[in-house]
Tab-separated table of C-alpha atoms in Angstrom:
chain	number	residue	atom	x	y	z
A	1	MET	CA	17.466	26.078	-18.953
A	2	SER	CA	16.944	27.701	-15.556
A	3	ALA	CA	19.184	26.948	-12.621
A	4	GLY	CA	16.249	25.563	-10.676
A	5	ASN	CA	15.979	22.757	-13.224
A	6	ASP	CA	19.663	21.853	-13.280
A	7	ILE	CA	20.672	18.254	-12.803
A	8	ASP	CA	23.207	17.834	-10.017
A	9	ASP	CA	24.382	14.529	-11.424
A	10	LYS	CA	27.799	14.365	-13.053
A	11	PRO	CA	28.602	11.802	-15.736
A	12	GLN	CA	29.828	8.632	-14.052
A	13	PRO	CA	31.178	5.380	-15.434
A	14	LEU	CA	28.927	2.367	-15.348
A	15	VAL	CA	31.085	0.775	-12.654
A	16	GLU	CA	30.485	3.710	-10.286
A	17	HIS	CA	26.722	3.466	-10.860
A	18	LEU	CA	26.865	-0.257	-10.059
A	19	ILE	CA	28.873	0.442	-6.898
A	20	GLU	CA	26.307	3.041	-5.861
A	21	LEU	CA	23.474	0.582	-6.584
A	22	ARG	CA	25.211	-2.091	-4.513
A	23	LYS	CA	25.545	0.300	-1.586
A	24	ARG	CA	21.836	1.166	-1.740
A	25	LEU	CA	20.899	-2.521	-1.922
A	26	VAL	CA	23.110	-3.341	1.077
A	27	TRP	CA	21.471	-0.628	3.180
A	28	SER	CA	18.006	-1.794	2.107
A	29	LEU	CA	18.745	-5.442	2.893
A	30	ALA	CA	20.325	-4.484	6.220
A	31	ALA	CA	17.210	-2.510	7.185
A	32	PHE	CA	14.975	-5.406	6.154
A	33	PHE	CA	17.086	-7.931	8.083
A	34	ALA	CA	17.066	-5.732	11.200
A	35	GLY	CA	13.286	-5.333	10.939
A	36	PHE	CA	12.912	-9.097	10.452
A	37	LEU	CA	14.947	-9.874	13.580
A	38	LEU	CA	13.004	-7.324	15.622
A	39	CYS	CA	9.658	-8.715	14.485
A	40	PHE	CA	10.781	-12.322	14.996
A	41	ALA	CA	11.714	-11.508	18.606
A	42	PHE	CA	8.105	-10.410	19.169
A	43	ALA	CA	6.441	-12.689	16.604
A	44	LYS	CA	4.066	-14.328	19.088
A	45	ASP	CA	3.049	-10.951	20.517
A	46	LEU	CA	2.463	-9.633	16.992
A	47	PHE	CA	0.284	-12.618	16.168
A	48	ASN	CA	-1.740	-12.053	19.345
A	49	LEU	CA	-2.175	-8.467	18.197
A	50	LEU	CA	-3.434	-9.668	14.818
A	51	VAL	CA	-5.916	-11.973	16.582
A	52	LEU	CA	-7.681	-9.012	18.229
A	53	PRO	CA	-10.051	-8.392	15.267
A	54	TYR	CA	-11.144	-12.020	15.507
A	55	LYS	CA	-11.725	-11.548	19.248
A	56	TRP	CA	-13.857	-8.478	18.539
A	57	ALA	CA	-15.953	-10.535	16.104
A	58	VAL	CA	-16.413	-13.240	18.752
A	59	ILE	CA	-17.623	-10.635	21.240
A	60	TRP	CA	-19.995	-9.080	18.687
A	61	SER	CA	-21.469	-12.502	17.943
A	62	GLY	CA	-22.297	-12.992	21.635
A	63	LEU	CA	-19.856	-15.874	22.162
A	64	ASP	CA	-17.416	-16.256	25.028
A	65	PRO	CA	-14.055	-14.768	23.975
A	66	ASP	CA	-12.265	-16.903	26.566
A	67	LYS	CA	-13.259	-20.024	24.614
A	68	MET	CA	-12.004	-18.855	21.215
A	69	GLN	CA	-9.004	-20.676	19.827
A	70	LEU	CA	-6.863	-21.001	16.749
A	71	ILE	CA	-5.165	-24.279	15.878
A	72	TYR	CA	-2.223	-25.578	13.891
A	73	THR	CA	-2.255	-29.078	12.458
A	74	ALA	CA	1.427	-29.509	11.593
A	75	PRO	CA	4.245	-29.321	14.152
A	76	GLN	CA	6.112	-26.643	12.171
A	77	GLU	CA	3.051	-24.628	11.115
A	78	PHE	CA	3.076	-22.017	13.873
A	79	PHE	CA	6.855	-21.585	13.560
A	80	PHE	CA	6.591	-20.822	9.847
A	81	THR	CA	3.640	-18.559	10.589
A	82	GLN	CA	5.917	-16.550	12.874
A	83	ILE	CA	8.506	-16.442	10.074
A	84	LYS	CA	5.876	-15.010	7.707
A	85	ILE	CA	4.866	-12.410	10.300
A	86	SER	CA	8.510	-11.419	10.711
A	87	LEU	CA	9.073	-11.152	6.953
A	88	PHE	CA	5.948	-9.069	6.481
A	89	GLY	CA	6.668	-6.863	9.484
A	90	GLY	CA	10.328	-6.481	8.530
A	91	LEU	CA	9.347	-5.282	5.074
A	92	LEU	CA	6.930	-2.735	6.514
A	93	LEU	CA	9.497	-1.453	9.005
A	94	ALA	CA	12.210	-1.249	6.353
A	95	PHE	CA	10.018	0.459	3.748
A	96	PRO	CA	11.023	4.036	4.720
A	97	VAL	CA	14.693	3.094	4.451
A	98	ILE	CA	14.156	1.263	1.158
A	99	ALA	CA	12.174	4.171	-0.283
A	100	PHE	CA	14.884	6.614	0.791
A	101	GLN	CA	17.596	4.458	-0.804
A	102	VAL	CA	15.653	4.275	-4.064
A	103	TYR	CA	15.148	8.035	-4.022
A	104	SER	CA	18.821	8.661	-3.220
A	105	PHE	CA	19.848	6.486	-6.166
A	106	VAL	CA	17.602	8.167	-8.749
A	107	ALA	CA	17.596	11.722	-7.347
A	108	PRO	CA	20.929	12.819	-8.892
A	109	GLY	CA	19.458	12.168	-12.339
A	110	LEU	CA	16.362	14.279	-11.698
A	111	TYR	CA	15.866	17.990	-12.146
A	112	ARG	CA	15.479	19.921	-8.905
A	113	ASN	CA	11.803	20.631	-9.542
A	114	GLU	CA	11.273	16.912	-10.236
A	115	ARG	CA	12.918	16.005	-6.935
A	116	SER	CA	10.751	18.469	-5.044
A	117	ALA	CA	7.675	17.025	-6.753
A	118	PHE	CA	8.726	13.424	-6.077
A	119	LEU	CA	9.297	13.799	-2.329
A	120	PRO	CA	5.608	14.263	-1.364
A	121	PHE	CA	4.799	10.932	-2.992
A	122	LEU	CA	7.379	9.194	-0.789
A	123	VAL	CA	5.407	10.463	2.204
A	124	ALA	CA	1.935	9.899	0.760
A	125	SER	CA	2.576	6.305	-0.325
A	126	PRO	CA	3.243	4.768	3.139
A	127	VAL	CA	0.552	6.931	4.733
A	128	LEU	CA	-2.052	5.666	2.268
A	129	PHE	CA	-0.831	2.091	2.762
A	130	ILE	CA	-1.248	2.453	6.537
A	131	ILE	CA	-4.768	3.841	6.055
A	132	GLY	CA	-5.677	0.836	3.901
A	133	GLY	CA	-4.225	-1.569	6.466
A	134	ALA	CA	-6.072	0.183	9.295
A	135	ILE	CA	-9.387	-0.269	7.463
A	136	VAL	CA	-8.652	-3.981	7.174
A	137	TYR	CA	-7.644	-4.336	10.828
A	138	PHE	CA	-10.341	-2.267	12.508
A	139	PHE	CA	-13.274	-2.905	10.173
A	140	LEU	CA	-12.954	-5.551	7.475
A	141	ILE	CA	-11.434	-8.460	9.427
A	142	PRO	CA	-13.932	-8.184	12.306
A	143	VAL	CA	-16.827	-8.037	9.821
A	144	VAL	CA	-15.494	-10.974	7.795
A	145	MET	CA	-14.909	-13.121	10.876
A	146	LEU	CA	-18.340	-12.183	12.226
A	147	PHE	CA	-19.839	-13.413	8.946
A	148	PHE	CA	-17.998	-16.730	9.180
A	149	LEU	CA	-18.837	-17.157	12.875
A	150	GLY	CA	-22.499	-16.837	11.944
A	151	MET	CA	-22.208	-20.009	9.860
A	152	GLN	CA	-21.539	-22.186	12.917
A	153	GLN	CA	-24.145	-24.758	13.916
A	154	ALA	CA	-25.064	-25.667	17.472
A	155	PRO	CA	-25.693	-29.345	18.376
A	156	GLU	CA	-29.453	-28.971	18.782
A	157	GLY	CA	-32.328	-31.034	17.435
A	158	GLY	CA	-30.078	-33.946	16.614
A	159	GLU	CA	-27.867	-31.829	14.340
A	160	VAL	CA	-24.129	-32.197	14.434
A	161	ALA	CA	-22.067	-29.353	15.887
A	162	ILE	CA	-20.181	-27.294	13.310
A	163	SER	CA	-17.588	-24.991	14.849
A	164	LEU	CA	-15.113	-22.545	13.387
A	165	LEU	CA	-11.525	-23.429	14.356
A	166	PRO	CA	-9.248	-21.238	12.221
A	167	LYS	CA	-5.707	-22.404	11.522
A	168	VAL	CA	-3.021	-19.918	12.503
A	169	SER	CA	-1.456	-20.006	9.024
A	170	GLU	CA	-4.748	-19.505	7.193
A	171	TYR	CA	-5.817	-16.672	9.486
A	172	LEU	CA	-2.492	-14.907	8.928
A	173	SER	CA	-2.766	-15.438	5.158
A	174	LEU	CA	-6.234	-13.877	5.217
A	175	ILE	CA	-5.009	-10.758	7.029
A	176	MET	CA	-1.850	-10.405	4.926
A	177	SER	CA	-3.707	-10.765	1.619
A	178	LEU	CA	-6.320	-8.184	2.640
A	179	VAL	CA	-3.730	-5.720	3.991
A	180	LEU	CA	-1.703	-6.013	0.787
A	181	ALA	CA	-4.811	-5.674	-1.376
A	182	PHE	CA	-6.048	-2.566	0.424
A	183	GLY	CA	-2.554	-1.109	0.736
A	184	LEU	CA	-1.965	-1.416	-3.006
A	185	VAL	CA	-5.423	-0.141	-3.901
A	186	PHE	CA	-4.836	2.938	-1.761
A	187	GLN	CA	-1.794	3.720	-3.937
A	188	LEU	CA	-4.133	4.490	-6.847
A	189	PRO	CA	-4.120	8.286	-6.361
A	190	VAL	CA	-0.323	8.292	-6.094
A	191	VAL	CA	0.142	6.230	-9.261
A	192	THR	CA	-2.338	8.180	-11.350
A	193	THR	CA	-0.909	11.506	-10.157
A	194	LEU	CA	2.576	10.425	-11.183
A	195	LEU	CA	1.273	9.242	-14.558
A	196	SER	CA	-0.546	12.534	-15.000
A	197	ARG	CA	2.591	14.510	-14.182
A	198	ALA	CA	4.431	12.443	-16.768
A	199	GLY	CA	1.735	13.227	-19.315
A	200	LEU	CA	0.777	9.567	-19.797
A	201	VAL	CA	-2.849	9.955	-18.667
A	202	THR	CA	-5.310	12.821	-18.432
A	203	ALA	CA	-8.279	13.490	-16.189
A	204	GLU	CA	-10.586	13.366	-19.220
A	205	TRP	CA	-9.273	9.939	-20.229
A	206	LEU	CA	-9.636	8.624	-16.658
A	207	ALA	CA	-13.219	9.911	-16.512
A	208	LYS	CA	-14.069	8.137	-19.780
A	209	GLN	CA	-12.726	4.850	-18.348
A	210	ARG	CA	-14.808	5.165	-15.168
A	211	LYS	CA	-17.334	2.445	-16.052
A	212	PHE	CA	-14.567	-0.022	-16.882
A	213	ALA	CA	-12.749	0.875	-13.663
A	214	ILE	CA	-15.862	0.131	-11.612
A	215	VAL	CA	-16.256	-3.311	-13.207
A	216	ILE	CA	-12.566	-4.097	-12.727
A	217	ALA	CA	-12.743	-2.943	-9.088
A	218	PHE	CA	-15.546	-5.395	-8.296
A	219	VAL	CA	-13.823	-8.224	-10.187
A	220	ILE	CA	-10.560	-7.671	-8.302
A	221	ALA	CA	-12.454	-7.447	-5.010
A	222	ALA	CA	-14.186	-10.769	-5.747
A	223	VAL	CA	-10.827	-12.426	-6.427
A	224	LEU	CA	-8.851	-10.991	-3.498
A	225	THR	CA	-11.416	-11.091	-0.703
A	226	PRO	CA	-13.227	-13.981	1.015
A	227	PRO	CA	-16.485	-15.101	-0.611
A	228	ASP	CA	-18.808	-12.828	1.310
A	229	PRO	CA	-20.500	-9.689	-0.027
A	230	LEU	CA	-19.411	-7.412	2.840
A	231	SER	CA	-15.676	-7.869	2.283
A	232	GLN	CA	-16.085	-7.529	-1.484
A	233	LEU	CA	-17.964	-4.264	-1.058
A	234	GLY	CA	-15.412	-3.232	1.564
A	235	LEU	CA	-12.669	-3.378	-1.079
A	236	ALA	CA	-14.618	-2.405	-4.207
A	237	LEU	CA	-16.253	0.761	-2.849
A	238	PRO	CA	-13.008	2.346	-1.562
A	239	THR	CA	-11.408	1.469	-4.911
A	240	VAL	CA	-14.128	3.326	-6.809
A	241	LEU	CA	-13.859	6.258	-4.394
A	242	LEU	CA	-10.080	6.357	-4.792
A	243	TYR	CA	-10.516	6.321	-8.568
A	244	GLU	CA	-12.586	9.489	-8.269
A	245	VAL	CA	-9.865	10.970	-6.057
A	246	ALA	CA	-7.348	10.023	-8.749
A	247	ILE	CA	-9.383	11.874	-11.391
A	248	TYR	CA	-9.501	14.966	-9.191
A	249	ALA	CA	-5.747	14.727	-8.533
A	250	ALA	CA	-5.116	14.521	-12.286
A	251	LYS	CA	-7.233	17.650	-12.768
A	252	LEU	CA	-5.154	19.487	-10.175
A	253	VAL	CA	-1.948	18.446	-11.935
A	254	GLU	CA	-3.270	19.651	-15.298
A	255	ARG	CA	-4.489	22.910	-13.779
A	256	ARG	CA	-1.083	23.530	-12.238
A	257	ARG	CA	0.660	22.691	-15.519
A	258	ARG	CA	-1.522	25.162	-17.419
A	259	ARG	CA	-0.864	27.847	-14.807
A	260	GLU	CA	2.904	27.324	-15.020
A	261	LYS	CA	2.733	27.403	-18.804
A	262	ASP	CA	0.749	30.675	-18.750
A	263	GLU	CA	3.227	32.213	-16.312
A	264	GLU	CA	6.112	31.151	-18.508
A	265	THR	CA	4.410	32.656	-21.561
A	266	GLU	CA	3.802	35.900	-19.705
A	267	ASN	CA	7.430	36.044	-18.586
A	268	VAL	CA	8.656	35.499	-22.133
A	269	ALA	CA	6.278	38.156	-23.460
A	270	SER	CA	7.368	40.648	-20.795
A	271	GLU	CA	11.072	40.300	-21.548
A	272	PRO	CA	12.437	43.329	-23.485
A	273	GLU	CA	13.663	42.658	-26.968
A	274	ASP	CA	17.410	42.929	-27.572
A	275	GLU	CA	18.406	46.226	-29.120
A	276	THR	CA	19.944	45.874	-32.521
């Protein structure tokens, strides 16, 4: 086996592996706790930042943004909402540290070429998650809230007034569920590329499953998003597009594998035979 594929790991007793795992867990928990405290210190400001898409929807609907309001109906509701914001924000802030700790724990058991191939995915994964969250924040939430604002009823012609007064906890749950849904969906190219590198799936197999993937994408979108067609399409269409990206990524992996195999065959064929 070539030196470039050597494993740097040395045989270690189980106890040493457990000690190493404990150290990685401590660093990960410490990063998460620090991120939680930082986010909790600015929890109200973060919530006001999350309310901006709702404010944009109010402006688009022609209503007065100064009159918009969110309510909480239990004394502790807004406090626990801030706790949820802090937990969610702390996890996002700590993700680079957690990912690095996971990589540091498994890297000694990987070949050098496997480590070099694994690193780009550590960068691509959070970037794709951020892209998915940005789509939710700048596009989907304003469109969804605009749809729901359009269902209000003015007190005219003897009709009763029907106004939208979102609860702070329910509004946060809506944003968090959509960000998580889009963030996970945007991991599809990363997951399929890793599976392709491992030889578990092929581009041909993924292409044959395309029609099932489209149906599943729309079913998942219907379950995870609010009951309006725009948000469902907003999740389903990127999922289908990302599935096509995943097929292309699998093709690139297979093309690279064939090229490396051909180069290896050529190198073996070019080696001089040992003289007898």
